[in-house]
mmCIF file of C-alpha atoms in Angstrom:
data_model
loop_
_atom_site.group_PDB
_atom_site.id
_atom_site.type_symbol
_atom_site.label_atom_id
_atom_site.label_comp_id
_atom_site.label_asym_id
_atom_site.label_seq_id
_atom_site.Cartn_x
_atom_site.Cartn_y
_atom_site.Cartn_z
ATOM 1 C CA UNK A 951 -14.860 77.490 46.907
ATOM 2 C CA UNK A 952 -13.068 78.422 43.717
ATOM 3 C CA UNK A 953 -14.146 76.004 41.018
ATOM 4 C CA UNK A 954 -12.518 77.560 37.983
ATOM 5 C CA UNK A 955 -10.329 76.210 35.210
ATOM 6 C CA UNK A 956 -8.539 74.208 37.883
ATOM 7 C CA UNK A 957 -11.391 71.673 37.777
ATOM 8 C CA UNK A 958 -11.023 70.974 34.064
ATOM 9 C CA UNK A 959 -7.241 70.806 34.258
ATOM 10 C CA UNK A 960 -7.398 68.482 37.233
ATOM 11 C CA UNK A 961 -10.021 66.237 35.647
ATOM 12 C CA UNK A 962 -8.133 65.984 32.378
ATOM 13 C CA UNK A 963 -4.957 65.261 34.265
ATOM 14 C CA UNK A 964 -6.732 62.594 36.291
ATOM 15 C CA UNK A 965 -7.466 60.577 33.169
ATOM 16 C CA UNK A 966 -3.755 59.863 32.964
ATOM 17 C CA UNK A 967 -3.384 59.000 36.659
ATOM 18 C CA UNK A 968 -3.671 55.507 38.072
ATOM 19 C CA UNK A 969 -3.444 56.153 41.822
ATOM 20 C CA UNK A 970 -5.329 58.683 43.958
ATOM 21 C CA UNK A 971 -2.175 59.235 45.994
ATOM 22 C CA UNK A 972 -0.687 61.059 43.018
ATOM 23 C CA UNK A 973 -3.645 63.393 42.679
ATOM 24 C CA UNK A 974 -4.395 66.721 44.271
ATOM 25 C CA UNK A 975 -7.782 66.606 46.051
ATOM 26 C CA UNK A 976 -10.592 68.758 44.725
ATOM 27 C CA UNK A 977 -12.534 69.054 47.974
ATOM 28 C CA UNK A 978 -12.709 67.501 51.439
ATOM 29 C CA UNK A 979 -15.756 67.137 53.693
ATOM 30 C CA UNK A 980 -14.902 65.743 57.122
ATOM 31 C CA UNK A 981 -12.815 62.646 56.337
ATOM 32 C CA UNK A 982 -14.210 62.251 52.829
ATOM 33 C CA UNK A 983 -11.999 63.389 49.936
ATOM 34 C CA UNK A 984 -13.035 63.869 46.321
ATOM 35 C CA UNK A 985 -10.349 63.397 43.660
ATOM 36 C CA UNK A 986 -10.350 64.589 40.027
ATOM 37 C CA UNK A 987 -10.354 61.000 38.745
ATOM 38 C CA UNK A 988 -13.740 60.396 40.383
ATOM 39 C CA UNK A 989 -15.176 63.405 38.590
ATOM 40 C CA UNK A 990 -13.593 62.270 35.322
ATOM 41 C CA UNK A 991 -15.389 58.921 35.585
ATOM 42 C CA UNK A 992 -18.700 60.751 35.835
ATOM 43 C CA UNK A 993 -18.166 63.019 32.799
ATOM 44 C CA UNK A 994 -19.203 61.747 29.346
ATOM 45 C CA UNK A 995 -16.600 61.638 26.611
ATOM 46 C CA UNK A 996 -16.346 64.166 23.794
ATOM 47 C CA UNK A 997 -17.859 67.147 25.615
ATOM 48 C CA UNK A 998 -16.759 70.758 25.419
ATOM 49 C CA UNK A 999 -14.690 72.454 28.095
ATOM 50 C CA UNK A 1000 -17.691 74.595 28.988
ATOM 51 C CA UNK A 1001 -19.953 71.575 29.449
ATOM 52 C CA UNK A 1002 -17.226 69.833 31.421
ATOM 53 C CA UNK A 1003 -17.037 72.799 33.787
ATOM 54 C CA UNK A 1004 -20.807 72.855 34.361
ATOM 55 C CA UNK A 1005 -21.089 69.101 34.925
ATOM 56 C CA UNK A 1006 -18.058 69.085 37.203
ATOM 57 C CA UNK A 1007 -19.448 71.880 39.334
ATOM 58 C CA UNK A 1008 -22.819 70.105 39.576
ATOM 59 C CA UNK A 1009 -21.135 66.856 40.554
ATOM 60 C CA UNK A 1010 -19.013 68.529 43.244
ATOM 61 C CA UNK A 1011 -21.993 70.387 44.687
ATOM 62 C CA UNK A 1012 -24.016 67.176 44.825
ATOM 63 C CA UNK A 1013 -21.085 65.253 46.330
ATOM 64 C CA UNK A 1014 -20.609 67.824 49.076
ATOM 65 C CA UNK A 1015 -24.318 67.835 49.926
ATOM 66 C CA UNK A 1016 -24.430 64.040 50.074
ATOM 67 C CA UNK A 1017 -21.466 63.856 52.439
ATOM 68 C CA UNK A 1018 -22.930 66.535 54.715
ATOM 69 C CA UNK A 1019 -26.263 64.710 54.832
ATOM 70 C CA UNK A 1020 -24.478 61.425 55.489
ATOM 71 C CA UNK A 1021 -22.627 62.918 58.434
ATOM 72 C CA UNK A 1022 -25.870 64.280 59.864
ATOM 73 C CA UNK A 1023 -27.467 60.852 59.474
ATOM 74 C CA UNK A 1024 -24.557 59.191 61.294
ATOM 75 C CA UNK A 1025 -24.807 61.682 64.150
ATOM 76 C CA UNK A 1026 -28.569 61.465 64.535
ATOM 77 C CA UNK A 1027 -29.258 57.792 63.788
ATOM 78 C CA UNK A 1028 -26.656 55.959 65.885
ATOM 79 C CA UNK A 1029 -29.039 53.213 66.993
ATOM 80 C CA UNK A 1030 -29.925 52.368 63.373
ATOM 81 C CA UNK A 1031 -26.399 52.117 61.979
ATOM 82 C CA UNK A 1032 -26.035 48.398 62.649
ATOM 83 C CA UNK A 1033 -29.323 47.679 60.922
ATOM 84 C CA UNK A 1034 -28.409 49.850 57.950
ATOM 85 C CA UNK A 1035 -25.016 48.175 57.667
ATOM 86 C CA UNK A 1036 -26.658 44.753 57.635
ATOM 87 C CA UNK A 1037 -29.051 45.870 54.905
ATOM 88 C CA UNK A 1038 -26.170 47.257 52.850
ATOM 89 C CA UNK A 1039 -24.232 44.027 53.237
ATOM 90 C CA UNK A 1040 -27.292 41.951 52.329
ATOM 91 C CA UNK A 1041 -27.820 44.069 49.222
ATOM 92 C CA UNK A 1042 -24.153 43.741 48.263
ATOM 93 C CA UNK A 1043 -24.328 39.971 48.732
ATOM 94 C CA UNK A 1044 -27.512 39.652 46.667
ATOM 95 C CA UNK A 1045 -26.094 41.839 43.907
ATOM 96 C CA UNK A 1046 -22.861 39.862 43.632
ATOM 97 C CA UNK A 1047 -24.692 36.513 43.618
ATOM 98 C CA UNK A 1048 -27.112 37.788 40.980
ATOM 99 C CA UNK A 1049 -24.280 38.970 38.741
ATOM 100 C CA UNK A 1050 -22.455 35.665 39.180
ATOM 101 C CA UNK A 1051 -25.584 33.715 38.254
ATOM 102 C CA UNK A 1052 -26.097 35.926 35.187
ATOM 103 C CA UNK A 1053 -22.485 35.373 34.126
ATOM 104 C CA UNK A 1054 -22.783 31.605 34.403
ATOM 105 C CA UNK A 1055 -26.106 31.545 32.564
ATOM 106 C CA UNK A 1056 -24.692 33.670 29.741
ATOM 107 C CA UNK A 1057 -21.807 31.209 29.413
ATOM 108 C CA UNK A 1058 -23.741 27.966 29.642
ATOM 109 C CA UNK A 1059 -27.335 28.516 28.511
ATOM 110 C CA UNK A 1060 -28.096 28.787 24.806
ATOM 111 C CA UNK A 1061 -30.246 31.643 23.607
ATOM 112 C CA UNK A 1062 -31.905 29.466 20.982
ATOM 113 C CA UNK A 1063 -34.594 26.973 21.973
ATOM 114 C CA UNK A 1064 -34.781 23.841 19.843
ATOM 115 C CA UNK A 1065 -37.829 23.767 17.610
ATOM 116 C CA UNK A 1066 -38.520 20.198 18.697
ATOM 117 C CA UNK A 1067 -38.772 21.307 22.334
ATOM 118 C CA UNK A 1068 -41.154 24.110 21.375
ATOM 119 C CA UNK A 1069 -43.444 21.759 19.497
ATOM 120 C CA UNK A 1070 -43.270 19.106 22.204
ATOM 121 C CA UNK A 1071 -44.279 21.621 24.882
ATOM 122 C CA UNK A 1072 -47.121 22.901 22.686
ATOM 123 C CA UNK A 1073 -48.481 19.405 22.071
ATOM 124 C CA UNK A 1074 -48.379 18.514 25.763
ATOM 125 C CA UNK A 1075 -49.795 21.798 27.031
ATOM 126 C CA UNK A 1076 -52.209 22.903 24.329
ATOM 127 C CA UNK A 1077 -54.994 23.342 26.858
ATOM 128 C CA UNK A 1078 -53.019 26.221 28.360
ATOM 129 C CA UNK A 1079 -53.274 28.192 25.127
ATOM 130 C CA UNK A 1080 -57.015 28.625 24.590
ATOM 131 C CA UNK A 1081 -57.918 31.690 22.558
ATOM 132 C CA UNK A 1082 -60.000 34.279 24.361
ATOM 133 C CA UNK A 1083 -60.779 36.061 21.098
ATOM 134 C CA UNK A 1084 -60.849 34.973 17.429
ATOM 135 C CA UNK A 1085 -57.751 35.563 15.323
ATOM 136 C CA UNK A 1086 -57.162 35.674 11.588
ATOM 137 C CA UNK A 1087 -54.610 35.999 8.828
ATOM 138 C CA UNK A 1088 -55.811 38.717 6.490
ATOM 139 C CA UNK A 1089 -55.110 41.512 4.033
ATOM 140 C CA UNK A 1090 -56.690 44.918 4.536
ATOM 141 C CA UNK A 1091 -56.524 48.056 2.458
ATOM 142 C CA UNK A 1092 -58.405 51.325 2.350
ATOM 143 C CA UNK A 1093 -58.796 53.403 -0.811
ATOM 144 C CA UNK A 1094 -60.103 56.962 -1.101
ATOM 145 C CA UNK A 1095 -63.198 57.590 -3.162
ATOM 146 C CA UNK A 1096 -62.039 58.529 -6.630
ATOM 147 C CA UNK A 1097 -59.104 56.109 -6.630
ATOM 148 C CA UNK A 1098 -58.258 55.018 -10.213
ATOM 149 C CA UNK A 1099 -58.969 51.654 -11.846
ATOM 150 C CA UNK A 1100 -61.468 50.428 -9.261
ATOM 151 C CA UNK A 1101 -62.786 47.816 -11.653
ATOM 152 C CA UNK A 1102 -59.339 46.249 -11.898
ATOM 153 C CA UNK A 1103 -58.839 46.541 -8.147
ATOM 154 C CA UNK A 1104 -61.993 44.527 -7.441
ATOM 155 C CA UNK A 1105 -60.967 41.897 -9.987
ATOM 156 C CA UNK A 1106 -57.554 41.494 -8.363
ATOM 157 C CA UNK A 1107 -59.113 41.485 -4.894
ATOM 158 C CA UNK A 1108 -61.511 38.653 -5.757
ATOM 159 C CA UNK A 1109 -58.833 36.629 -7.560
ATOM 160 C CA UNK A 1110 -56.627 34.037 -5.865
ATOM 161 C CA UNK A 1111 -54.017 34.065 -8.628
ATOM 162 C CA UNK A 1112 -50.529 35.037 -7.500
ATOM 163 C CA UNK A 1113 -50.176 37.339 -10.502
ATOM 164 C CA UNK A 1114 -53.306 39.273 -9.548
ATOM 165 C CA UNK A 1115 -52.240 39.486 -5.914
ATOM 166 C CA UNK A 1116 -48.909 40.982 -6.980
ATOM 167 C CA UNK A 1117 -50.717 43.582 -9.097
ATOM 168 C CA UNK A 1118 -52.990 44.409 -6.167
ATOM 169 C CA UNK A 1119 -50.024 44.869 -3.841
ATOM 170 C CA UNK A 1120 -48.253 47.169 -6.302
ATOM 171 C CA UNK A 1121 -51.442 49.192 -6.664
ATOM 172 C CA UNK A 1122 -51.997 49.483 -2.897
ATOM 173 C CA UNK A 1123 -48.435 50.572 -2.226
ATOM 174 C CA UNK A 1124 -49.072 53.537 -4.521
ATOM 175 C CA UNK A 1125 -52.738 54.389 -3.967
ATOM 176 C CA UNK A 1126 -53.988 52.981 -0.660
ATOM 177 C CA UNK A 1127 -54.521 55.271 2.302
ATOM 178 C CA UNK A 1128 -53.826 52.249 4.522
ATOM 179 C CA UNK A 1129 -52.473 48.829 3.552
ATOM 180 C CA UNK A 1130 -51.833 46.003 6.042
ATOM 181 C CA UNK A 1131 -50.769 42.465 5.249
ATOM 182 C CA UNK A 1132 -51.314 39.930 8.009
ATOM 183 C CA UNK A 1133 -50.687 36.905 5.810
ATOM 184 C CA UNK A 1134 -47.673 35.663 7.738
ATOM 185 C CA UNK A 1135 -48.860 36.394 11.251
ATOM 186 C CA UNK A 1136 -52.077 36.060 13.194
ATOM 187 C CA UNK A 1137 -53.921 39.167 14.346
ATOM 188 C CA UNK A 1138 -56.897 39.549 16.639
ATOM 189 C CA UNK A 1139 -60.115 39.961 14.686
ATOM 190 C CA UNK A 1140 -61.026 42.853 16.975
ATOM 191 C CA UNK A 1141 -58.133 44.740 15.414
ATOM 192 C CA UNK A 1142 -59.569 44.115 11.955
ATOM 193 C CA UNK A 1143 -62.963 45.346 13.098
ATOM 194 C CA UNK A 1144 -61.406 48.592 14.244
ATOM 195 C CA UNK A 1145 -59.927 49.163 10.799
ATOM 196 C CA UNK A 1146 -63.345 49.413 9.171
ATOM 197 C CA UNK A 1147 -65.719 52.204 10.042
ATOM 198 C CA UNK A 1148 -68.785 50.030 10.704
ATOM 199 C CA UNK A 1149 -70.861 48.619 13.540
ATOM 200 C CA UNK A 1150 -68.947 45.584 14.772
ATOM 201 C CA UNK A 1151 -71.512 42.793 15.211
ATOM 202 C CA UNK A 1152 -72.600 42.628 11.559
ATOM 203 C CA UNK A 1153 -69.038 42.836 10.331
ATOM 204 C CA UNK A 1154 -68.063 40.013 12.683
ATOM 205 C CA UNK A 1155 -70.791 37.831 11.192
ATOM 206 C CA UNK A 1156 -69.562 38.607 7.688
ATOM 207 C CA UNK A 1157 -65.971 37.833 8.598
ATOM 208 C CA UNK A 1158 -67.046 34.419 9.852
ATOM 209 C CA UNK A 1159 -68.993 33.602 6.691
ATOM 210 C CA UNK A 1160 -67.196 35.479 3.897
ATOM 211 C CA UNK A 1161 -63.573 35.388 2.862
ATOM 212 C CA UNK A 1162 -63.665 38.663 0.953
ATOM 213 C CA UNK A 1163 -65.452 41.733 2.297
ATOM 214 C CA UNK A 1164 -65.900 45.175 0.756
ATOM 215 C CA UNK A 1165 -67.392 48.165 2.553
ATOM 216 C CA UNK A 1166 -67.641 51.870 1.841
ATOM 217 C CA UNK A 1167 -68.592 55.156 3.433
ATOM 218 C CA UNK A 1168 -68.716 58.712 2.171
ATOM 219 C CA UNK A 1169 -64.917 58.960 1.882
ATOM 220 C CA UNK A 1170 -63.367 55.521 1.506
ATOM 221 C CA UNK A 1171 -63.624 51.969 0.189
ATOM 222 C CA UNK A 1172 -62.582 49.246 2.651
ATOM 223 C CA UNK A 1173 -61.367 45.825 1.518
ATOM 224 C CA UNK A 1174 -60.738 42.896 3.847
ATOM 225 C CA UNK A 1175 -59.617 39.446 2.700
ATOM 226 C CA UNK A 1176 -59.605 36.636 5.303
ATOM 227 C CA UNK A 1177 -56.981 34.019 4.431
ATOM 228 C CA UNK A 1178 -57.248 31.975 7.613
ATOM 229 C CA UNK A 1179 -59.435 32.008 10.711
ATOM 230 C CA UNK A 1180 -59.289 30.573 14.230
ATOM 231 C CA UNK A 1181 -62.300 30.852 16.522
ATOM 232 C CA UNK A 1182 -62.159 31.799 20.177
ATOM 233 C CA UNK A 1183 -62.294 29.044 22.838
ATOM 234 C CA UNK A 1184 -60.087 26.844 20.657
ATOM 235 C CA UNK A 1185 -56.422 25.948 21.014
ATOM 236 C CA UNK A 1186 -54.278 28.725 19.563
ATOM 237 C CA UNK A 1187 -52.047 27.867 16.602
ATOM 238 C CA UNK A 1188 -48.443 27.151 17.478
ATOM 239 C CA UNK A 1189 -47.192 30.117 15.440
ATOM 240 C CA UNK A 1190 -49.416 32.445 17.484
ATOM 241 C CA UNK A 1191 -48.070 31.331 20.880
ATOM 242 C CA UNK A 1192 -44.539 30.409 19.829
ATOM 243 C CA UNK A 1193 -42.859 33.390 21.543
ATOM 244 C CA UNK A 1194 -44.823 32.692 24.744
ATOM 245 C CA UNK A 1195 -43.595 29.101 24.743
ATOM 246 C CA UNK A 1196 -39.998 30.198 24.153
ATOM 247 C CA UNK A 1197 -40.248 32.498 27.172
ATOM 248 C CA UNK A 1198 -41.694 29.683 29.301
ATOM 249 C CA UNK A 1199 -38.939 27.270 28.254
ATOM 250 C CA UNK A 1200 -36.223 29.842 28.884
ATOM 251 C CA UNK A 1201 -37.562 30.513 32.367
ATOM 252 C CA UNK A 1202 -37.764 26.782 33.029
ATOM 253 C CA UNK A 1203 -34.180 26.318 31.844
ATOM 254 C CA UNK A 1204 -33.049 29.188 34.049
ATOM 255 C CA UNK A 1205 -34.769 27.711 37.133
ATOM 256 C CA UNK A 1206 -33.349 24.270 36.437
ATOM 257 C CA UNK A 1207 -29.894 25.751 35.986
ATOM 258 C CA UNK A 1208 -30.104 27.695 39.253
ATOM 259 C CA UNK A 1209 -31.289 24.612 41.130
ATOM 260 C CA UNK A 1210 -28.450 22.518 39.684
ATOM 261 C CA UNK A 1211 -25.929 25.270 40.466
ATOM 262 C CA UNK A 1212 -26.997 25.337 44.120
ATOM 263 C CA UNK A 1213 -26.838 21.549 44.304
ATOM 264 C CA UNK A 1214 -23.320 21.452 42.839
ATOM 265 C CA UNK A 1215 -22.055 24.247 45.088
ATOM 266 C CA UNK A 1216 -23.327 22.507 48.231
ATOM 267 C CA UNK A 1217 -21.955 19.171 47.077
ATOM 268 C CA UNK A 1218 -18.520 20.691 46.445
ATOM 269 C CA UNK A 1219 -18.572 22.443 49.824
ATOM 270 C CA UNK A 1220 -19.279 19.182 51.645
ATOM 271 C CA UNK A 1221 -16.657 17.319 49.658
ATOM 272 C CA UNK A 1222 -13.949 19.906 50.381
ATOM 273 C CA UNK A 1223 -15.054 20.612 53.954
ATOM 274 C CA UNK A 1224 -15.777 24.270 53.219
ATOM 275 C CA UNK A 1225 -18.740 24.148 55.600
ATOM 276 C CA UNK A 1226 -18.574 23.179 59.253
ATOM 277 C CA UNK A 1227 -21.826 22.820 61.167
ATOM 278 C CA UNK A 1228 -21.420 23.058 64.953
#
């Protein structure tokens, strides 16, 4: 088979063609015919002529092999053809129905869930959101030994004044080896324990009883400020499980929509005599 510049010319020409009957075939295997437009659909845009040649040749080789294998399968699996055809038709049916459902849902179901519905679900189903581990809102930073102005750093760390907290943040952004702010979101306390190079049980006790914790080792100072705390085996805060609730409500809305869609379709079919039961 001569797959030379003819392939590129044919493929480029195919992009301007609308009907296969106007095209010259590239290759034929039994009754199957491959046209340049089919190859053109496979090729990405904005590629070089050299790349187009390579991809076209690969596509043609694969296409030929697939058709040869298909013919062998038809010849050697005659008793299974009906079953395969049914499976193909079932798959086609399922795929079309799925795409139709997705289209309708995209048109009719809002992406946003009302905040009132989120809160209402949380209040009615709080027992489903029990924490398996404690969580906290916190600030953590790690400074190397020898970091400047440690006296000021400790003063800012222990202070609750907004001005001092701003100074501490500016300092950490410049000097800290690691700086994490979990003020606006809850984080598992186990994650905080992993940030500090210390045996966990004692640190856990200190986190429960102290709001501000300082540790050190041979290389670093570790600072951890607990701004809020929620123990395990308690109902999780709404902000912590909000995304889970949104997912639950979206799934519920989708199921309700699908049920209503099926009801309406069957009702319309009966009303218009689309279905006849013998």
